[in-house]
Each structure stands twice: as C-alpha cells, then as structure tokens.
Coordinates of C-alpha atoms in Angstrom, one line a residue:
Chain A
X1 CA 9.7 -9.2 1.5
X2 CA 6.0 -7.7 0.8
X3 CA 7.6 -4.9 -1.7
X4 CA 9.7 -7.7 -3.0
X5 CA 6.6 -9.8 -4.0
X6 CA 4.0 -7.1 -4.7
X7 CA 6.8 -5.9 -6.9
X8 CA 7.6 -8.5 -8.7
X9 CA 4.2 -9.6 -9.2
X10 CA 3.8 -6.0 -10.5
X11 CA 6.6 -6.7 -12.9
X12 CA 4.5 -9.9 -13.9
X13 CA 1.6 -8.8 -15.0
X14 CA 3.1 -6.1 -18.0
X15 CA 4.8 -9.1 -19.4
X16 CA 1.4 -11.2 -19.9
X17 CA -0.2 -8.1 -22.4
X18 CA 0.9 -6.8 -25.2
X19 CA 4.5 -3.9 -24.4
X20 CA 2.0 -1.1 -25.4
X21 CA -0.5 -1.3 -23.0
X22 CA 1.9 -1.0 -19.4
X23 CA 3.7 1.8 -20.7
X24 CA 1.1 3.9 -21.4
X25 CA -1.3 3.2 -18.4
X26 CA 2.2 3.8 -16.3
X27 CA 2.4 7.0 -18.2
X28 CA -1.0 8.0 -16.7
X29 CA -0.5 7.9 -13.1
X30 CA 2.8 9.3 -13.3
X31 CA 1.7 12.1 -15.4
X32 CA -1.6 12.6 -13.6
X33 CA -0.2 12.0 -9.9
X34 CA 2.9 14.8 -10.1
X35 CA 1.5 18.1 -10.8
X36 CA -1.8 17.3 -8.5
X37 CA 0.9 16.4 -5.6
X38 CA 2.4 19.8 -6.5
X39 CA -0.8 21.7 -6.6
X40 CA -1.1 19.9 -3.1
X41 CA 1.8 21.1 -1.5
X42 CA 1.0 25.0 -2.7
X43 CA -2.6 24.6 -1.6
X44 CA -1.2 23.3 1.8
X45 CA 1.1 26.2 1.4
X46 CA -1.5 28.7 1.1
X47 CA -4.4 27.4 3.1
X48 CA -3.0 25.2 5.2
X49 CA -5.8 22.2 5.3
X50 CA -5.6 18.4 5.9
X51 CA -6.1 17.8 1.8
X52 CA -2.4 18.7 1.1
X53 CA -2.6 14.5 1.5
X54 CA -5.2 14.0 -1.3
X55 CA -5.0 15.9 -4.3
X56 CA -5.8 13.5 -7.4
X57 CA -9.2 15.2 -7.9
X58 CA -9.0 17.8 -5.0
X59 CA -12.0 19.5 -6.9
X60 CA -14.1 16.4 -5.8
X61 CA -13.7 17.5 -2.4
X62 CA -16.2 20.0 -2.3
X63 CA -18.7 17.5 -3.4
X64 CA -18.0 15.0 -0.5
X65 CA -18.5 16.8 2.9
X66 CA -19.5 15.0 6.1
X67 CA -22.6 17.4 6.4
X68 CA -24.7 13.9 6.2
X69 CA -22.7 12.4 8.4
X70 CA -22.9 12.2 12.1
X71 CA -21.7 16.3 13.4
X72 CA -19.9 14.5 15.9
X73 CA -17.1 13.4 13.7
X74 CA -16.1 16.7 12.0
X75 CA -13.5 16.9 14.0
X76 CA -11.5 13.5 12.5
X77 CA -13.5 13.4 8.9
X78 CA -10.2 12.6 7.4
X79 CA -9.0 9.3 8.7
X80 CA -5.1 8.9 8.9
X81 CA -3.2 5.8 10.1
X82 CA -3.0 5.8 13.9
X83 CA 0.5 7.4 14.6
X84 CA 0.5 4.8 17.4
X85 CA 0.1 2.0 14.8
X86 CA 3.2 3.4 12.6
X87 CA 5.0 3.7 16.5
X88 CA 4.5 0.1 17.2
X89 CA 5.2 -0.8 13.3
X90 CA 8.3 1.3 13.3
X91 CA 9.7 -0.5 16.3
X92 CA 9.0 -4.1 15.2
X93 CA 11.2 -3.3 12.0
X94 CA 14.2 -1.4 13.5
X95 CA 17.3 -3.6 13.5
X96 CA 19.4 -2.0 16.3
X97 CA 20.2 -5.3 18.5
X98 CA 19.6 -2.9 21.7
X99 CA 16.6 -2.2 20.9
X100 CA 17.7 1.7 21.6
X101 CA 16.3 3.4 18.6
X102 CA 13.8 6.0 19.9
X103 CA 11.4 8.2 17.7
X104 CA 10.6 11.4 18.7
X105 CA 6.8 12.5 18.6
X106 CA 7.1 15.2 15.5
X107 CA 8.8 12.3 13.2
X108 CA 6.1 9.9 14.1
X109 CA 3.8 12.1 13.2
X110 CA 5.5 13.2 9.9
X111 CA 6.2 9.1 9.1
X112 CA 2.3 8.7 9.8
X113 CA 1.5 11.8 7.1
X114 CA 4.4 9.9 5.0
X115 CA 2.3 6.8 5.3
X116 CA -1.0 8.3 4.9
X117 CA 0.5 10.4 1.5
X118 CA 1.5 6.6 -0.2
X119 CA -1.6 4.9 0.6
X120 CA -4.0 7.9 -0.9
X121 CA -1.4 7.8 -4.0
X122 CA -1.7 4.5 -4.2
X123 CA -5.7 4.3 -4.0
X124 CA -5.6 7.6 -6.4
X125 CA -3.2 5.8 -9.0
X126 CA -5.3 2.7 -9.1
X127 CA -8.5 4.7 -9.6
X128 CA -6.6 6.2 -12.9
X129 CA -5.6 3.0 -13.8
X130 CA -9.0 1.7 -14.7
X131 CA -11.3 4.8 -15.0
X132 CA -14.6 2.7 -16.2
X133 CA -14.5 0.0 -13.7
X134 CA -16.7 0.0 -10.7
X135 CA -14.1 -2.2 -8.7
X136 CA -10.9 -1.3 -7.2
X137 CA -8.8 -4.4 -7.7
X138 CA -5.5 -6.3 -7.3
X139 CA -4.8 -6.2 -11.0
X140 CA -4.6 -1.8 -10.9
X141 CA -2.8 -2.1 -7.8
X142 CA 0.0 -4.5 -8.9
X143 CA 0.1 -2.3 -12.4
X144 CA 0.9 1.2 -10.3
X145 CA 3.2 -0.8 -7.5
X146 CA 6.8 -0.4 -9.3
X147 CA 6.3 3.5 -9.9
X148 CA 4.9 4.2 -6.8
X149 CA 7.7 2.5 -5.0
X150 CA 10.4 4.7 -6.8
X151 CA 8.0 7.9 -6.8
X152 CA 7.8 7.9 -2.9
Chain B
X1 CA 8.8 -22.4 16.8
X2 CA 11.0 -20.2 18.9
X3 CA 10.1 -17.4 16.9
X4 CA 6.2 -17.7 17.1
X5 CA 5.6 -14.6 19.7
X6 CA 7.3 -12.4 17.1
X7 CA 5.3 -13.5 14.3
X8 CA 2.1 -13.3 16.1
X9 CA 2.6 -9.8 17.1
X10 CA 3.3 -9.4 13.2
X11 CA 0.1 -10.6 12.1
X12 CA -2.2 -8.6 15.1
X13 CA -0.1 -5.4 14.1
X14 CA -1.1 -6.0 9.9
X15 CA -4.3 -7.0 11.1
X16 CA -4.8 -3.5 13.1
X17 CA -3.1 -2.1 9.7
X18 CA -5.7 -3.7 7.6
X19 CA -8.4 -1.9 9.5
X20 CA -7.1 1.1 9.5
X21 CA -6.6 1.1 5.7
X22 CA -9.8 -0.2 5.0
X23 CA -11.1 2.9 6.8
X24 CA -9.2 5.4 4.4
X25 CA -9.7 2.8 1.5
X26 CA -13.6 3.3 2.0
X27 CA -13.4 6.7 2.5
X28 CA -11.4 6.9 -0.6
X29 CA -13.5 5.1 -2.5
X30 CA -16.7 7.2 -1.7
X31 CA -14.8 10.2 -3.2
X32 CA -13.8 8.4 -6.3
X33 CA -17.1 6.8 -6.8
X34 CA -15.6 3.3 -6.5
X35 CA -15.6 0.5 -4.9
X36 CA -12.5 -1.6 -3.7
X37 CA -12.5 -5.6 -3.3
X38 CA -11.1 -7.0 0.0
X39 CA -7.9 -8.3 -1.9
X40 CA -7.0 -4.8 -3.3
X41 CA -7.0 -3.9 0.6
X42 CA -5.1 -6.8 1.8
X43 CA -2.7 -5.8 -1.4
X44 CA -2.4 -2.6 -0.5
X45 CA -1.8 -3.5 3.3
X46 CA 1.1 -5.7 2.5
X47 CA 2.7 -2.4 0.3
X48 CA 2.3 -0.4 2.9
X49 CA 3.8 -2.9 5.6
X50 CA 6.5 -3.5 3.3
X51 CA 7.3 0.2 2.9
X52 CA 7.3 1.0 6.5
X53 CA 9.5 -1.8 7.1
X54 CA 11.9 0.0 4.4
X55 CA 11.3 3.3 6.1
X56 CA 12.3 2.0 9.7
X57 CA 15.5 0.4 8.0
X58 CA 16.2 3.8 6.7
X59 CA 15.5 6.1 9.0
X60 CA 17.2 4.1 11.4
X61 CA 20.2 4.3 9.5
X62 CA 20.1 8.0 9.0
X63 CA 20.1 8.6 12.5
X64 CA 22.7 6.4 12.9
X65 CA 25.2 8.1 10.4
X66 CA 24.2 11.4 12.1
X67 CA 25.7 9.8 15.3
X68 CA 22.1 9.7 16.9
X69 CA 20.1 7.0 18.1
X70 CA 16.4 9.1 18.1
X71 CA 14.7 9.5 15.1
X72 CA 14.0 12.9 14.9
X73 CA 12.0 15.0 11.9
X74 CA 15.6 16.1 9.8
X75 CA 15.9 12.0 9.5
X76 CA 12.1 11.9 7.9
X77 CA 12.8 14.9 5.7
X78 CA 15.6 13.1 4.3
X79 CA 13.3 10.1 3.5
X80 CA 11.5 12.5 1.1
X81 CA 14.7 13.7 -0.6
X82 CA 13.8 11.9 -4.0
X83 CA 10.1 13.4 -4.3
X84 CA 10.3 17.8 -4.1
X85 CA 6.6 17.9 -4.1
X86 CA 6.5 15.2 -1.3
X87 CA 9.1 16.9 1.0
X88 CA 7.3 20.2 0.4
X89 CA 4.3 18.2 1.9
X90 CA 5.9 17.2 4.7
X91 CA 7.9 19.6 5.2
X92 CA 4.7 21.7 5.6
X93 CA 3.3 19.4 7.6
X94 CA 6.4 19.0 10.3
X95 CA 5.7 23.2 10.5
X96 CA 2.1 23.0 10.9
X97 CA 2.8 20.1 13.7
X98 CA 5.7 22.2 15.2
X99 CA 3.2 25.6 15.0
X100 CA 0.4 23.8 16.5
X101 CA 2.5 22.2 19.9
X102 CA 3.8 26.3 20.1
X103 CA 0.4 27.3 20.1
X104 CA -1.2 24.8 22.3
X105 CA -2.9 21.9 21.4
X106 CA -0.4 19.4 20.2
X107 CA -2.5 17.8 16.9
X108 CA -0.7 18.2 14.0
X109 CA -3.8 16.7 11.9
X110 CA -6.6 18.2 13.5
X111 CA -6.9 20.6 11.1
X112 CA -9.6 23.0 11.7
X113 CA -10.8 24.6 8.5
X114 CA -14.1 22.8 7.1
X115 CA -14.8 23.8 3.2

C-alpha cells in the first residue's frame, strides 16, 4: 500500500505542471544516478570501501570526514539500517501461514545494503531534483518515486 | 479490533525505521549541503516500508520456487536482477561479507579503510 500511494501521488504531481517539466527533471536523476552507481560498484571493486553505497557526488566525500567528530565513532561513521530492524521488518511482511520462512544472516545483511542502496538513491535523486533549494522536500521525493521504484 | 497487536507492532517497527532513516537522512544531508523537512523523512520512511514489504513478498517467493523455505544470499541476488550496477554492488558486498566471516570478524560493513 505505501508504494501504491507514494506512487500514485508521484504520478499526481507531473499532471498538475506543464508535460515538459517531469520529463526532463526525470531525465536527470536517471541520467545522473546510473553511471555514478556504476562508478560505485568499480570503486567498490577496486578499493573495497563502505561508499560503493553512495556515489552521487562520491568526490564530496573527501570533504566530509568525521575528523570533527567524536574519534570514538570512526568505527560506524556510515550509518546503515539496523540489519536487526530489516530482520524484524522482513518477518512482519512474509506471508507463509507457518510462519517458517527463515533468513539466513548473509541475506539479511545483503537486504540491509539493498535497503541502505535505495534510501541513499533516493535522498541522492531528490537532491538532483532541486539543486538551488535549501530544503529537501516531499514535492522532489514524490517526483523521483516512480523511477526509483522500477530502477531498484 | 482483533487485529490491534499486529498493527501496533507496525507502527513501533516504522517508528524505529523513522529513526533510523532520519540518521542517514541527516547524515546525507550534511554531504549535500541540504537540509530535509520531517515530511520528506516520513515520505521517504513509508517508500522504504513499502519496498521491503515488496522485497519480503519476493524473496519469499524465490525461495519458495527453489523448493527452500530459508532465504539465503542467491534469493537476494536475484532481487537485483533488473539493475547490473546494483547486483554488482551487492554482489560485492555478499563477497566482502562472506571474506570477512572467513577471516574472522563477522561485519560485513565495518569497513576499515578511512580516506
């Protein structure tokens, strides 16, 4: 039901502008979010690091280290979904009536990645959708739902 | 309201979601120079509940039609099927976490290298 409405709602909001403006700003995430997932995935390849999850602007990065922030939380500077959380979530959504399906700990862990991938695209894409505003809002969000959805 | 228990663990788990993206959201937002109103988190909560509920449907399935009923990582990779650069990512990561157990400590994400 959420993807249902945040879709739809998505689907709302191109209809109340003109056709010229949702096709091009749904170019630009797409365009923009592709390659810099790929250059992810090589980087990760390469080097293997934790940004393989956030590449819109990887150069950024290097601007943003924790060094001002408390030494104690080096070790978890990138936050990720609780793999516990997406355990619990996981189970409250599987349909089996026996209530048998089991996860094992590798595929939580890849689902919480999986998760942790669409939320940063998400944020990422509705950055790109309104480069000179200060806010992050509802309106980017519900412009970048519908391609999202389908990209991931 | 015979179904009140269910939907009250519902709303505690989004409400531990919602944290837990508004952690990544701010830390997000710091990088991009931005900041993000409580309704785009609360937006982007209910995307990601709603895509995990599609993803436990799923996966569920897959295991199913592979005669299983554990998840394991083949199941996930076959999530990613659509999206090369995505299943290169997690593929990459499902290594890293396999290399990592081998090798000792069992944290996939700890990663260690600070640039």
């Amino acid at each position: 039901m959420p993807p249902k409405g945040s879709g739809s709602r998505g689907g709302r909001n191109p209809t109340n502008k003109t056709s010229a403006a949702p096709s091009t700003s749904r170019a630009a995430p797409a365009s923009r979010g592709r390659p810099s997932r790929g250059r992810g995935s090589a980087k990760s390849a390469a080097s293997p690091s934790r940004e393989a999850g956030v590449n819109v602007a990887a150069s950024e990065e290097d601007e943003v280290d924790d060094d001002g922030d408390d030494e104690e939380e080096e070790e978890e500077k990138k936050k990720t979904i609780p793999p516990d959380l997406v355990t619990k979530l996981l189970h409250e959504f599987f349909q089996n009536e026996d209530g048998t399906t089991r996860i094992t700990k590798d595929a939580n862990g890849a689902i919480a990645k999986y998760m942790d991938v669409f939320l940063r695209e998400a944020i990422a894409r509705a950055a790109v959708e309104s480069p000179n505003k200060r806010f992050l809002e509802v309106e980017d969000l519900e412009l970048i739902a519908p391609q999202l959805l389908l990209d991931l | 309201m015979a179904d009140a228990p269910e939907e009250d663990s519902r709303e505690r788990l989004k409400a531990a979601l919602w944290y837990a993206i508004g952690q990544i959201v701010d830390e997000e937002s710091l990088r991009l120079n931005r900041n993000a109103t409580p309704q785009f988190i609360g937006m982007l909560t209910m995307m990601v509940m709603g895509q995990i509920e599609n993803v436990a449907i799923d996966l569920e399935s897959f295991a199913q039609h592979a005669g299983r009923t554990t998840i394991n990582t083949d199941d996930v990779m076959l999530l990613t099927r659509r999206n090369s650069d995505l299943q290169g990512m997690i593929k990459d990561f499902i290594d890293k976490q396999k290399a990592d157990k081998g090798g000792g400590k069992g944290k996939g994400k700890a990663a260690t290298s600070k640039r």
